PDB file of C-alpha atoms in Angstrom:
ATOM      1  CA  MET A  23      52.832  62.281  14.910  1.00 51.00           C
ATOM      2  CA  ALA A  24      55.856  60.155  14.069  1.00 52.00           C
ATOM      3  CA  LEU A  25      54.416  57.652  11.648  1.00 61.00           C
ATOM      4  CA  PHE A  26      57.459  55.791  10.336  1.00 49.00           C
ATOM      5  CA  ASN A  27      60.312  56.300  12.765  1.00 42.00           C
ATOM      6  CA  ARG A  28      59.675  57.605  16.248  1.00 39.00           C
ATOM      7  CA  LYS A  29      62.893  58.620  18.005  1.00 39.00           C
ATOM      8  CA  PRO A  30      63.024  58.118  21.810  1.00 39.00           C
ATOM      9  CA  THR A  31      63.921  60.972  24.143  1.00 40.00           C
ATOM     10  CA  ALA A  32      65.721  60.934  27.445  1.00 41.00           C
ATOM     11  CA  ALA A  33      62.470  61.728  29.228  1.00 42.00           C
ATOM     12  CA  THR A  34      60.701  58.621  27.938  1.00 41.00           C
ATOM     13  CA  THR A  35      63.373  55.934  27.692  1.00 42.00           C
ATOM     14  CA  THR A  36      66.701  54.733  29.006  1.00 46.00           C
ATOM     15  CA  ALA A  37      69.331  52.518  27.455  1.00 47.00           C
ATOM     16  CA  THR A  38      67.515  49.421  28.754  1.00 47.00           C
ATOM     17  CA  GLU A  39      63.911  50.506  28.161  1.00 49.00           C
ATOM     18  CA  THR A  40      61.750  50.022  25.123  1.00 47.00           C
ATOM     19  CA  PRO A  41      60.563  53.363  23.657  1.00 50.00           C
ATOM     20  CA  ALA A  42      56.950  54.125  24.507  1.00 58.00           C
ATOM     21  CA  VAL A  43      54.454  53.785  21.662  1.00 61.00           C
ATOM     22  CA  ASP A  44      52.193  56.762  21.023  1.00 67.00           C
ATOM     23  CA  PRO A  45      48.588  55.416  21.422  1.00 75.00           C
ATOM     24  CA  ALA A  46      47.402  57.594  18.527  1.00 72.00           C
ATOM     25  CA  LEU A  47      50.173  56.190  16.369  1.00 70.00           C
ATOM     26  CA  ALA A  48      49.462  52.609  17.417  1.00 76.00           C
ATOM     27  CA  ALA A  49      45.804  53.089  16.463  1.00 82.00           C
ATOM     28  CA  LEU A  50      46.857  53.680  12.859  1.00 85.00           C
ATOM     29  CA  THR A  51      48.400  50.220  12.573  1.00 90.00           C
ATOM     30  CA  GLY A  52      46.856  48.250   9.744  1.00 94.00           C
ATOM     31  CA  THR A  53      46.591  47.788   5.998  1.00 96.00           C
ATOM     32  CA  TYR A  54      45.190  50.613   3.891  1.00 97.00           C
ATOM     33  CA  THR A  55      43.957  50.669   0.303  1.00 98.00           C
ATOM     34  CA  VAL A  56      44.662  53.765  -1.753  1.00 98.00           C
ATOM     35  CA  ASP A  57      41.410  55.493  -2.752  1.00 97.00           C
ATOM     36  CA  PRO A  58      41.883  56.490  -6.418  1.00 96.00           C
ATOM     37  CA  ALA A  59      38.823  58.746  -6.357  1.00 96.00           C
ATOM     38  CA  HIS A  60      40.503  60.989  -3.765  1.00 96.00           C
ATOM     39  CA  SER A  61      44.141  60.529  -4.757  1.00 97.00           C
ATOM     40  CA  SER A  62      46.272  61.806  -7.616  1.00 97.00           C
ATOM     41  CA  ILE A  63      49.609  60.833  -9.116  1.00 98.00           C
ATOM     42  CA  GLY A  64      50.982  63.399 -11.502  1.00 97.00           C
ATOM     43  CA  PHE A  65      54.045  64.963 -13.071  1.00 98.00           C
ATOM     44  CA  THR A  66      55.448  68.262 -14.298  1.00 98.00           C
ATOM     45  CA  VAL A  67      58.007  68.595 -17.100  1.00 97.00           C
ATOM     46  CA  ARG A  68      59.536  71.594 -18.884  1.00 94.00           C
ATOM     47  CA  HIS A  69      58.367  72.014 -22.487  1.00 92.00           C
ATOM     48  CA  ALA A  70      60.266  73.895 -25.198  1.00 85.00           C
ATOM     49  CA  MET A  71      62.545  75.362 -22.511  1.00 87.00           C
ATOM     50  CA  VAL A  72      59.979  78.031 -21.559  1.00 90.00           C
ATOM     51  CA  THR A  73      56.908  76.521 -19.898  1.00 92.00           C
ATOM     52  CA  ASN A  74      55.701  73.530 -17.893  1.00 95.00           C
ATOM     53  CA  VAL A  75      53.398  70.736 -18.985  1.00 96.00           C
ATOM     54  CA  ARG A  76      51.449  69.022 -16.219  1.00 97.00           C
ATOM     55  CA  GLY A  77      49.781  65.655 -16.410  1.00 97.00           C
ATOM     56  CA  SER A  78      48.380  62.874 -14.286  1.00 98.00           C
ATOM     57  CA  PHE A  79      47.572  59.165 -14.362  1.00 98.00           C
ATOM     58  CA  GLY A  80      43.861  58.548 -13.912  1.00 97.00           C
ATOM     59  CA  GLU A  81      44.095  54.854 -13.049  1.00 98.00           C
ATOM     60  CA  HIS A  82      46.214  53.572 -10.203  1.00 98.00           C
ATOM     61  CA  GLU A  83      45.990  51.336  -7.166  1.00 98.00           C
ATOM     62  CA  GLY A  84      48.096  50.821  -4.100  1.00 97.00           C
ATOM     63  CA  THR A  85      48.461  49.497  -0.597  1.00 97.00           C
ATOM     64  CA  LEU A  86      49.979  50.996   2.545  1.00 95.00           C
ATOM     65  CA  VAL A  87      50.902  48.798   5.496  1.00 92.00           C
ATOM     66  CA  LEU A  88      51.418  50.905   8.618  1.00 86.00           C
ATOM     67  CA  ASP A  89      52.846  49.476  11.838  1.00 79.00           C
ATOM     68  CA  GLY A  90      52.612  52.001  14.657  1.00 69.00           C
ATOM     69  CA  ALA A  91      54.348  49.757  17.202  1.00 71.00           C
ATOM     70  CA  ASN A  92      57.246  48.875  14.904  1.00 69.00           C
ATOM     71  CA  PRO A  93      57.423  51.522  12.141  1.00 70.00           C
ATOM     72  CA  ALA A  94      60.277  49.726  10.354  1.00 71.00           C
ATOM     73  CA  ASN A  95      57.669  47.210   9.207  1.00 79.00           C
ATOM     74  CA  SER A  96      55.664  49.864   7.347  1.00 81.00           C
ATOM     75  CA  SER A  97      55.586  49.606   3.562  1.00 91.00           C
ATOM     76  CA  ALA A  98      53.951  50.982   0.431  1.00 95.00           C
ATOM     77  CA  SER A  99      53.246  49.692  -3.059  1.00 97.00           C
ATOM     78  CA  ILE A 100      51.676  51.491  -6.023  1.00 98.00           C
ATOM     79  CA  ASP A 101      50.738  50.344  -9.537  1.00 98.00           C
ATOM     80  CA  VAL A 102      50.010  53.008 -12.162  1.00 98.00           C
ATOM     81  CA  LYS A 103      48.310  52.282 -15.501  1.00 98.00           C
ATOM     82  CA  ILE A 104      50.385  54.091 -18.135  1.00 98.00           C
ATOM     83  CA  ALA A 105      47.554  54.221 -20.683  1.00 98.00           C
ATOM     84  CA  SER A 106      45.571  56.424 -18.286  1.00 98.00           C
ATOM     85  CA  ILE A 107      47.971  59.359 -18.768  1.00 98.00           C
ATOM     86  CA  ASP A 108      46.237  62.710 -19.275  1.00 98.00           C
ATOM     87  CA  THR A 109      47.940  65.984 -20.163  1.00 97.00           C
ATOM     88  CA  GLY A 110      44.833  67.613 -21.596  1.00 97.00           C
ATOM     89  CA  ILE A 111      45.825  67.060 -25.259  1.00 96.00           C
ATOM     90  CA  ALA A 112      44.867  63.734 -26.836  1.00 98.00           C
ATOM     91  CA  ASP A 113      47.605  63.787 -29.496  1.00 97.00           C
ATOM     92  CA  ARG A 114      50.280  64.422 -26.881  1.00 96.00           C
ATOM     93  CA  ASP A 115      48.899  61.647 -24.676  1.00 98.00           C
ATOM     94  CA  GLY A 116      49.019  59.306 -27.665  1.00 97.00           C
ATOM     95  CA  HIS A 117      52.662  60.163 -28.241  1.00 96.00           C
ATOM     96  CA  LEU A 118      53.512  59.566 -24.584  1.00 97.00           C
ATOM     97  CA  VAL A 119      52.032  56.056 -24.547  1.00 98.00           C
ATOM     98  CA  SER A 120      53.752  55.169 -27.852  1.00 97.00           C
ATOM     99  CA  GLY A 121      57.091  53.478 -28.303  1.00 96.00           C
ATOM    100  CA  ASP A 122      58.850  56.867 -28.291  1.00 96.00           C
ATOM    101  CA  PHE A 123      58.152  57.176 -24.571  1.00 96.00           C
ATOM    102  CA  PHE A 124      56.386  54.680 -22.284  1.00 97.00           C
ATOM    103  CA  ASP A 125      55.463  51.994 -24.845  1.00 97.00           C
ATOM    104  CA  ALA A 126      52.305  51.274 -22.839  1.00 98.00           C
ATOM    105  CA  GLU A 127      51.249  48.333 -24.992  1.00 97.00           C
ATOM    106  CA  LYS A 128      54.397  46.422 -24.048  1.00 98.00           C
ATOM    107  CA  PHE A 129      54.867  47.921 -20.565  1.00 98.00           C
ATOM    108  CA  PRO A 130      51.386  48.753 -19.225  1.00 98.00           C
ATOM    109  CA  LEU A 131      52.363  49.552 -15.627  1.00 98.00           C
ATOM    110  CA  MET A 132      54.666  51.844 -13.699  1.00 98.00           C
ATOM    111  CA  THR A 133      55.280  50.437 -10.219  1.00 98.00           C
ATOM    112  CA  PHE A 134      56.786  51.510  -6.912  1.00 98.00           C
ATOM    113  CA  ARG A 135      57.718  49.148  -4.082  1.00 98.00           C
ATOM    114  CA  SER A 136      59.110  50.672  -0.890  1.00 97.00           C
ATOM    115  CA  THR A 137      62.194  49.312   0.844  1.00 96.00           C
ATOM    116  CA  ARG A 138      62.696  51.856   3.651  1.00 93.00           C
ATOM    117  CA  ALA A 139      60.953  54.733   5.426  1.00 88.00           C
ATOM    118  CA  GLU A 140      62.287  57.406   7.757  1.00 84.00           C
ATOM    119  CA  GLN A 141      61.150  60.507   9.598  1.00 77.00           C
ATOM    120  CA  LEU A 142      62.877  63.744   8.622  1.00 80.00           C
ATOM    121  CA  GLY A 143      61.290  65.776  11.403  1.00 76.00           C
ATOM    122  CA  GLY A 144      57.768  66.729  12.427  1.00 75.00           C
ATOM    123  CA  GLU A 145      55.335  65.415   9.822  1.00 80.00           C
ATOM    124  CA  ALA A 146      57.990  65.124   7.093  1.00 81.00           C
ATOM    125  CA  TYR A 147      59.074  61.684   5.896  1.00 81.00           C
ATOM    126  CA  ARG A 148      61.115  60.048   3.179  1.00 87.00           C
ATOM    127  CA  VAL A 149      60.098  56.747   1.616  1.00 92.00           C
ATOM    128  CA  THR A 150      62.702  54.939  -0.470  1.00 95.00           C
ATOM    129  CA  GLY A 151      61.976  52.109  -2.834  1.00 97.00           C
ATOM    130  CA  ASP A 152      62.212  50.690  -6.347  1.00 98.00           C
ATOM    131  CA  LEU A 153      60.527  52.522  -9.222  1.00 98.00           C
ATOM    132  CA  THR A 154      60.010  50.477 -12.371  1.00 98.00           C
ATOM    133  CA  ILE A 155      59.234  52.140 -15.705  1.00 98.00           C
ATOM    134  CA  LYS A 156      59.261  50.004 -18.840  1.00 96.00           C
ATOM    135  CA  ASP A 157      61.937  47.363 -18.155  1.00 94.00           C
ATOM    136  CA  VAL A 158      64.132  49.534 -15.919  1.00 98.00           C
ATOM    137  CA  THR A 159      64.089  49.443 -12.111  1.00 98.00           C
ATOM    138  CA  ARG A 160      65.973  52.095 -10.150  1.00 98.00           C
ATOM    139  CA  PRO A 161      65.886  53.383  -6.565  1.00 98.00           C
ATOM    140  CA  LEU A 162      63.729  56.409  -5.807  1.00 98.00           C
ATOM    141  CA  SER A 163      63.249  58.470  -2.647  1.00 96.00           C
ATOM    142  CA  ILE A 164      59.948  60.323  -2.199  1.00 95.00           C
ATOM    143  CA  ASP A 165      59.664  63.146   0.328  1.00 93.00           C
ATOM    144  CA  LEU A 166      56.214  63.097   1.927  1.00 90.00           C
ATOM    145  CA  GLU A 167      54.168  65.039   4.423  1.00 92.00           C
ATOM    146  CA  PHE A 168      51.746  63.137   6.636  1.00 88.00           C
ATOM    147  CA  ASN A 169      48.486  65.097   6.473  1.00 92.00           C
ATOM    148  CA  GLY A 170      46.865  63.224   9.342  1.00 89.00           C
ATOM    149  CA  SER A 171      44.089  60.717   9.887  1.00 91.00           C
ATOM    150  CA  ALA A 172      40.316  61.018  10.111  1.00 93.00           C
ATOM    151  CA  THR A 173      37.061  59.079   9.979  1.00 95.00           C
ATOM    152  CA  ASP A 174      35.007  60.173   6.974  1.00 94.00           C
ATOM    153  CA  VAL A 175      31.211  60.548   6.795  1.00 96.00           C
ATOM    154  CA  TYR A 176      30.896  56.917   5.678  1.00 94.00           C
ATOM    155  CA  GLY A 177      32.797  55.617   8.694  1.00 95.00           C
ATOM    156  CA  ASN A 178      36.010  54.895   6.790  1.00 95.00           C
ATOM    157  CA  GLU A 179      39.275  55.437   8.637  1.00 95.00           C
ATOM    158  CA  ARG A 180      41.587  57.420   6.365  1.00 96.00           C
ATOM    159  CA  VAL A 181      45.193  58.597   6.295  1.00 94.00           C
ATOM    160  CA  GLY A 182      46.607  61.179   3.916  1.00 94.00           C
ATOM    161  CA  PHE A 183      50.038  61.910   2.465  1.00 93.00           C
ATOM    162  CA  GLU A 184      51.349  64.300  -0.154  1.00 96.00           C
ATOM    163  CA  GLY A 185      54.815  64.644  -1.589  1.00 95.00           C
ATOM    164  CA  SER A 186      57.090  64.719  -4.584  1.00 97.00           C
ATOM    165  CA  ALA A 187      60.307  63.458  -6.124  1.00 97.00           C
ATOM    166  CA  ASP A 188      62.518  64.676  -8.974  1.00 97.00           C
ATOM    167  CA  ILE A 189      63.814  62.168 -11.503  1.00 97.00           C
ATOM    168  CA  LEU A 190      65.755  62.181 -14.753  1.00 98.00           C
ATOM    169  CA  ARG A 191      63.537  60.372 -17.245  1.00 97.00           C
ATOM    170  CA  SER A 192      66.594  59.200 -19.180  1.00 97.00           C
ATOM    171  CA  ASP A 193      67.530  57.044 -16.172  1.00 97.00           C
ATOM    172  CA  TRP A 194      64.462  54.938 -17.000  1.00 97.00           C
ATOM    173  CA  GLY A 195      65.060  54.831 -20.754  1.00 95.00           C
ATOM    174  CA  LEU A 196      62.690  57.674 -21.666  1.00 96.00           C
ATOM    175  CA  THR A 197      65.077  59.463 -23.999  1.00 96.00           C
ATOM    176  CA  TRP A 198      62.986  60.773 -26.921  1.00 95.00           C
ATOM    177  CA  ASN A 199      63.560  64.450 -27.709  1.00 95.00           C
ATOM    178  CA  ALA A 200      63.681  67.012 -30.497  1.00 93.00           C
ATOM    179  CA  ALA A 201      66.088  69.916 -30.948  1.00 94.00           C
ATOM    180  CA  LEU A 202      64.724  73.467 -31.098  1.00 93.00           C
ATOM    181  CA  GLU A 203      65.856  75.926 -33.780  1.00 88.00           C
ATOM    182  CA  THR A 204      66.617  78.473 -31.057  1.00 87.00           C
ATOM    183  CA  GLY A 205      68.690  75.983 -29.070  1.00 87.00           C
ATOM    184  CA  GLY A 206      67.762  73.521 -26.369  1.00 91.00           C
ATOM    185  CA  VAL A 207      65.324  70.642 -26.610  1.00 93.00           C
ATOM    186  CA  MET A 208      61.575  70.090 -26.733  1.00 91.00           C
ATOM    187  CA  VAL A 209      61.265  68.132 -23.464  1.00 95.00           C
ATOM    188  CA  SER A 210      63.461  68.440 -20.391  1.00 96.00           C
ATOM    189  CA  ASP A 211      65.133  65.408 -18.897  1.00 96.00           C
ATOM    190  CA  LYS A 212      64.096  66.421 -15.379  1.00 97.00           C
ATOM    191  CA  VAL A 213      60.573  65.436 -14.336  1.00 97.00           C
ATOM    192  CA  LYS A 214      58.848  66.195 -11.042  1.00 98.00           C
ATOM    193  CA  LEU A 215      56.563  63.424  -9.796  1.00 98.00           C
ATOM    194  CA  THR A 216      53.773  64.413  -7.410  1.00 97.00           C
ATOM    195  CA  PHE A 217      51.706  62.290  -5.057  1.00 97.00           C
ATOM    196  CA  ASP A 218      48.523  63.192  -3.160  1.00 97.00           C
ATOM    197  CA  ILE A 219      47.330  60.028  -1.465  1.00 97.00           C
ATOM    198  CA  SER A 220      44.217  59.231   0.545  1.00 97.00           C
ATOM    199  CA  ALA A 221      44.007  55.654   1.796  1.00 97.00           C
ATOM    200  CA  ILE A 222      41.233  53.762   3.585  1.00 97.00           C
ATOM    201  CA  LYS A 223      41.947  51.290   6.382  1.00 97.00           C
ATOM    202  CA  ASN A 224      40.889  47.748   5.534  1.00 96.00           C
ATOM    203  CA  ALA A 225      38.463  45.943   7.797  1.00 90.00           C
ATOM    204  CA  ALA A 226      40.188  43.780  10.380  1.00 75.00           C
TER     205      ALA A 226
END
């Protein structure tokens, strides 16, 4: 199902015709609220050059606006509470929210605001927007897979997406590090962000 950018084919349109809208796609049109209880926003980063540390942000909220008839109007916004970071070790979490890294007291939120969406083929999409961490805003493209739509046991209409993006944390001013005696550094610059999103359609 082409959610963001449905390309016409010769069999369905001509140069003067308007591309047909998939009824199933059109039915998804609406505003959706991200369900934090069934969604996760996380990250993976190399530690001490030899292993990966994984973490997540327990508190976040977001909105998806899907337009099945005119996919270019679709958009996404997400706000993540930095203080909710969890890597499984309290001391490490405390360091991450300190001034060495996120400085959560001064900059409590990480935000993403989409500016463009496109279909890569099949159920694969790319959403581009502005990611703000601390006082730095830079463009970010997130590759996503549309997992489909369903009505849950409570009657909620849901859509699901999962995807990821690689960033260099130094691009957002997260530069703290420590040299290792054996060479290399304690924390890699490259970070993989992961997104597993379930969103509920708002009542009309």
